[in-house]
Coordinates of N, CA and C in Angstrom, one line a residue:
M78 N -20.0 39.5 30.3 CA -18.3 40.2 29.9 C -18.1 38.3 29.7
L79 N -18.0 37.5 30.3 CA -17.7 36.6 30.9 C -18.0 35.7 29.9
V80 N -19.5 35.6 29.5 CA -20.7 35.2 28.5 C -19.8 35.7 26.4
K81 N -19.6 36.5 26.4 CA -18.7 36.7 25.0 C -17.4 36.2 25.1
R82 N -16.1 36.2 25.7 CA -14.7 35.5 26.4 C -15.2 34.3 26.4
T83 N -16.2 33.4 26.6 CA -16.4 32.2 26.8 C -16.7 32.0 25.2
Q84 N -18.0 33.2 25.0 CA -18.1 32.2 23.2 C -16.8 32.4 22.2
Y85 N -16.6 33.3 22.5 CA -15.0 33.2 22.1 C -14.1 32.6 21.6
L86 N -13.5 31.7 23.4 CA -12.7 30.9 23.2 C -13.5 29.6 22.7
L87 N -14.7 29.3 22.5 CA -15.0 28.3 21.7 C -15.1 28.6 20.7
F88 N -15.0 29.9 19.8 CA -15.0 29.2 19.0 C -14.1 29.5 18.2
L89 N -12.4 29.6 18.5 CA -11.4 29.7 18.6 C -11.0 28.7 18.7
I90 N -11.6 28.3 19.7 CA -11.0 25.8 20.0 C -11.7 25.7 18.3
F91 N -13.1 25.4 18.6 CA -13.7 25.4 17.6 C -12.8 25.8 16.0
A92 N -12.5 26.6 15.5 CA -11.9 27.2 14.8 C -10.2 26.0 13.8
L93 N -10.0 26.2 15.4 CA -8.6 25.8 15.5 C -8.0 24.1 15.4
V94 N -9.3 23.4 15.9 CA -9.2 22.0 16.2 C -8.7 21.3 14.3
P95 N -9.4 21.9 13.6 CA -9.2 20.7 12.3 C -8.0 21.2 12.3
Y96 N -7.4 22.0 12.5 CA -5.9 22.1 11.8 C -4.7 22.0 12.3
L97 N -5.0 21.9 13.9 CA -4.2 21.2 15.1 C -4.5 19.6 14.9
C98 N -5.8 18.9 15.1 CA -5.9 17.6 14.4 C -5.9 16.8 13.5
K99 N -5.1 17.8 12.6 CA -5.5 16.9 10.8 C -4.2 16.1 11.0
A100 N -5.1 14.7 10.6 CA -4.5 13.5 10.6 C -3.4 13.4 8.9
Q101 N -2.3 12.7 9.5 CA -1.1 13.2 8.0 C -1.3 11.6 6.8
S102 N -1.7 12.1 5.9 CA -2.3 11.3 5.0 C -1.0 10.9 4.6
Y103 N -1.3 9.4 3.3 CA -0.1 8.5 3.6 C 0.6 9.1 2.3
R104 N 0.4 10.6 1.8 CA 0.7 10.8 0.3 C 2.0 11.4 0.8
Q105 N 2.6 12.2 2.1 CA 3.4 12.9 2.7 C 4.6 12.2 2.6
D106 N 4.3 10.9 2.9 CA 5.5 10.4 4.3 C 5.8 9.2 3.3
S107 N 4.9 8.0 2.2 CA 5.1 6.8 1.9 C 5.4 7.3 0.1
L108 N 5.6 6.1 -0.6 CA 5.6 6.0 -2.3 C 4.2 4.5 -2.1
Q109 N 3.9 5.1 -3.5 CA 3.8 3.4 -4.5 C 4.1 2.8 -5.2
I110 N 3.9 1.9 -4.8 CA 5.1 1.1 -6.1 C 4.1 0.2 -6.3
K111 N 3.9 -0.2 -7.8 CA 3.3 -1.5 -8.3 C 4.3 -2.4 -9.0
S112 N 3.6 -3.2 -8.5 CA 4.1 -4.8 -9.0 C 3.4 -5.6 -9.6
Y113 N 3.7 -6.1 -10.3 CA 2.9 -7.1 -11.4 C 3.8 -8.9 -11.2
T114 N 2.8 -9.6 -10.6 CA 2.7 -11.2 -10.5 C 1.9 -11.8 -11.5
L115 N 2.0 -13.2 -11.4 CA 1.5 -14.0 -11.9 C 1.5 -15.0 -11.1
I116 N 0.2 -15.5 -10.9 CA -0.1 -17.2 -11.0 C -0.5 -18.1 -11.4
E117 N -0.2 -19.6 -11.7 CA 0.0 -20.9 -12.5 C -1.1 -21.9 -11.9
Y118 N -2.1 -21.7 -12.0 CA -3.1 -22.5 -11.4 C -3.4 -23.7 -12.1
R119 N -2.7 -24.9 -11.8 CA -3.5 -26.4 -12.3 C -4.1 -27.4 -11.9
N120 N -5.8 -27.7 -11.7 CA -6.5 -28.6 -10.8 C -6.8 -27.9 -9.8
N121 N -7.0 -26.6 -9.8 CA -7.5 -25.7 -8.9 C -6.0 -25.3 -7.7
E122 N -5.2 -25.5 -8.0 CA -4.7 -25.7 -7.0 C -3.3 -24.5 -7.4
A123 N -2.8 -23.5 -6.9 CA -1.7 -22.7 -7.2 C -0.4 -23.3 -7.7
K124 N 0.5 -23.8 -8.2 CA 1.1 -24.3 -8.8 C 2.8 -23.3 -8.6
E125 N 2.5 -22.3 -9.4 CA 3.7 -21.0 -9.5 C 3.6 -19.9 -9.5
I126 N 4.3 -19.2 -8.4 CA 3.9 -17.6 -8.5 C 5.5 -17.1 -9.0
T127 N 5.2 -16.5 -9.8 CA 6.4 -15.8 -10.7 C 5.8 -13.9 -10.5
L128 N 7.1 -13.5 -10.2 CA 7.4 -11.8 -11.1 C 7.1 -11.7 -11.9
L129 N 6.9 -10.2 -12.1 CA 6.6 -10.3 -13.9 C 7.2 -8.7 -14.0
K130 N 7.2 -7.6 -13.2 CA 7.5 -6.7 -13.4 C 7.5 -5.8 -11.8
V131 N 8.4 -4.8 -11.9 CA 8.3 -4.1 -10.6 C 8.3 -2.6 -11.3
L132 N 7.7 -1.5 -11.2 CA 7.7 -0.4 -11.7 C 8.0 0.2 -10.9
C133 N 9.7 0.4 -10.7 CA 10.0 2.0 -9.7 C 11.1 1.9 -10.5
D134 N 10.8 3.6 -10.8 CA 12.0 4.2 -12.0 C 12.6 5.3 -11.0
Y135 N 12.7 5.0 -9.2 CA 13.5 5.2 -8.7 C 14.4 4.2 -7.9
C136 N 14.4 3.4 -8.2 CA 14.7 2.3 -7.1 C 15.6 1.5 -7.3
S137 N 16.8 1.1 -6.8 CA 18.2 0.8 -7.6 C 18.1 -1.1 -7.3
E138 N 18.6 -1.5 -7.8 CA 18.2 -3.0 -8.1 C 18.3 -3.8 -6.6
A139 N 18.7 -3.4 -5.8 CA 18.4 -4.2 -4.1 C 16.8 -3.7 -3.6
Q140 N 16.5 -2.6 -4.1 CA 15.8 -2.3 -3.8 C 14.2 -3.1 -4.6
S141 N 14.7 -2.7 -5.7 CA 13.3 -3.4 -6.4 C 13.2 -5.0 -6.2
K142 N 14.8 -5.6 -5.7 CA 14.5 -7.0 -5.5 C 13.5 -7.3 -4.4
A143 N 13.8 -6.6 -3.2 CA 13.6 -6.1 -2.3 C 11.6 -6.0 -2.6
I144 N 11.1 -5.5 -3.3 CA 9.7 -5.2 -3.6 C 9.4 -6.5 -4.2
G145 N 9.8 -6.8 -5.2 CA 9.6 -7.7 -6.0 C 9.1 -8.8 -5.2
D146 N 10.2 -9.4 -4.2 CA 10.0 -10.2 -3.3 C 8.6 -10.3 -2.3
E147 N 8.7 -8.7 -2.1 CA 7.3 -8.1 -0.8 C 6.3 -8.4 -2.0
A148 N 6.1 -7.9 -3.3 CA 5.2 -8.3 -3.8 C 4.5 -10.1 -4.0
V149 N 5.3 -10.6 -4.4 CA 5.5 -12.3 -4.1 C 4.5 -13.0 -3.4
R150 N 5.0 -12.5 -2.3 CA 4.8 -13.1 -0.6 C 3.3 -12.4 -0.3
R151 N 2.5 -11.5 -1.1 CA 1.8 -10.7 -0.8 C 0.6 -11.7 -2.1
S152 N 1.1 -12.2 -3.0 CA 0.1 -13.2 -4.1 C 0.6 -13.9 -3.7
Y153 N 0.8 -14.7 -2.9 CA 1.2 -15.8 -1.8 C 0.3 -16.1 -1.0
N154 N 0.5 -15.2 0.0 CA -1.3 -14.6 0.4 C -2.5 -14.7 0.1
D155 N -2.9 -13.9 -0.7 CA -4.0 -14.2 -1.7 C -4.2 -15.1 -2.9
R156 N -3.0 -16.5 -2.9 CA -3.8 -17.2 -3.8 C -5.0 -18.4 -4.2
Y157 N -5.3 -18.4 -2.7 CA -6.6 -18.8 -2.9 C -8.0 -18.0 -2.6
N158 N -7.5 -16.7 -2.4 CA -8.7 -15.8 -3.0 C -9.8 -15.8 -3.9
P159 N -11.1 -16.1 -3.3 CA -11.8 -16.3 -4.0 C -12.0 -15.7 -6.4
E160 N -11.8 -14.5 -5.7 CA -11.3 -13.4 -6.8 C -10.2 -13.6 -7.5
N161 N -9.1 -13.8 -6.8 CA -7.8 -14.5 -7.9 C -8.0 -16.0 -8.4
R162 N -8.6 -17.2 -7.8 CA -9.1 -18.6 -7.7 C -9.2 -18.6 -9.8
M163 N -8.4 -20.0 -9.9 CA -8.5 -20.5 -11.4 C -8.4 -21.8 -11.5
K164 N -9.5 -22.8 -11.9 CA -9.3 -24.0 -12.2 C -8.4 -24.2 -12.7
D165 N -7.6 -23.8 -13.9 CA -6.5 -23.9 -15.1 C -6.8 -22.4 -15.6
G166 N -5.3 -22.0 -15.5 CA -5.3 -21.2 -16.8 C -4.3 -20.6 -15.5
Q167 N -3.5 -19.0 -16.1 CA -3.1 -17.7 -15.0 C -3.7 -16.7 -14.8
K168 N -3.1 -16.1 -13.4 CA -3.8 -14.9 -13.3 C -3.0 -14.1 -13.2
R169 N -3.1 -12.9 -14.0 CA -2.0 -11.4 -12.8 C -2.7 -10.4 -12.0
L170 N -1.7 -10.4 -11.1 CA -2.3 -9.8 -10.2 C -1.1 -8.3 -10.3
A171 N -1.8 -7.8 -10.2 CA -1.6 -6.1 -9.8 C -1.5 -6.4 -8.0
V172 N 0.1 -5.8 -7.6 CA 0.4 -6.0 -6.5 C 0.6 -4.9 -6.2
I173 N 0.0 -3.3 -4.9 CA 0.5 -2.1 -5.1 C 0.9 -2.0 -4.0
I174 N 2.0 -2.2 -3.8 CA 2.9 -1.8 -2.4 C 3.3 -0.5 -1.9
R175 N 2.7 -0.2 -0.5 CA 2.8 1.2 0.0 C 4.3 1.5 1.1
I176 N 5.5 2.2 1.2 CA 6.1 1.9 1.8 C 6.6 3.4 2.6
A177 N 7.1 3.5 3.1 CA 7.9 5.2 3.5 C 9.0 5.6 3.4
K178 N 9.4 6.7 2.9 CA 10.4 7.2 1.8 C 11.4 6.6 2.7
T179 N 11.8 6.7 4.1 CA 12.6 6.3 4.9 C 12.5 4.7 4.6
D180 N 12.2 4.3 4.8 CA 12.1 2.8 4.7 C 12.9 2.5 3.4
L181 N 11.8 2.7 1.7 CA 12.9 2.3 0.6 C 14.1 3.1 1.1
A182 N 14.5 4.5 1.5 CA 16.3 4.6 1.3 C 16.5 3.6 2.5
A183 N 15.8 2.7 3.5 CA 17.0 2.4 4.5 C 17.8 0.8 3.2
I184 N 16.5 0.4 2.3 CA 17.4 -0.9 1.5 C 18.2 -0.7 0.9
K185 N 19.2 -1.7 1.3 CA 20.6 -1.0 0.8 C 20.7 -2.7 0.2
E186 N 22.1 -2.6 -0.1 CA 22.6 -3.6 -0.8 C 22.7 -5.3 0.3

């Protein structure tokens, strides 16, 4: 009788663990916003980084500006990444920013 109870209890524990310990996906509580930036290289150095576009249909002007500033900051940090570096010319980067819905709503004028 004790063995049956123990087996039943272990079965319940192993059956319920995936439901109780489920990790929250980023898709449930955050948004992905794509931004495009342009890095201009001269003599193997980044001279200028400009924001081309922020693709966000539901963002206000202040939210789009904050996301654009973050995209430029991330492009600045990636400017000497070997994948992005050029001797002379322009490199376009697509920057994907993942932000929580509550944090996006907190961005005000």
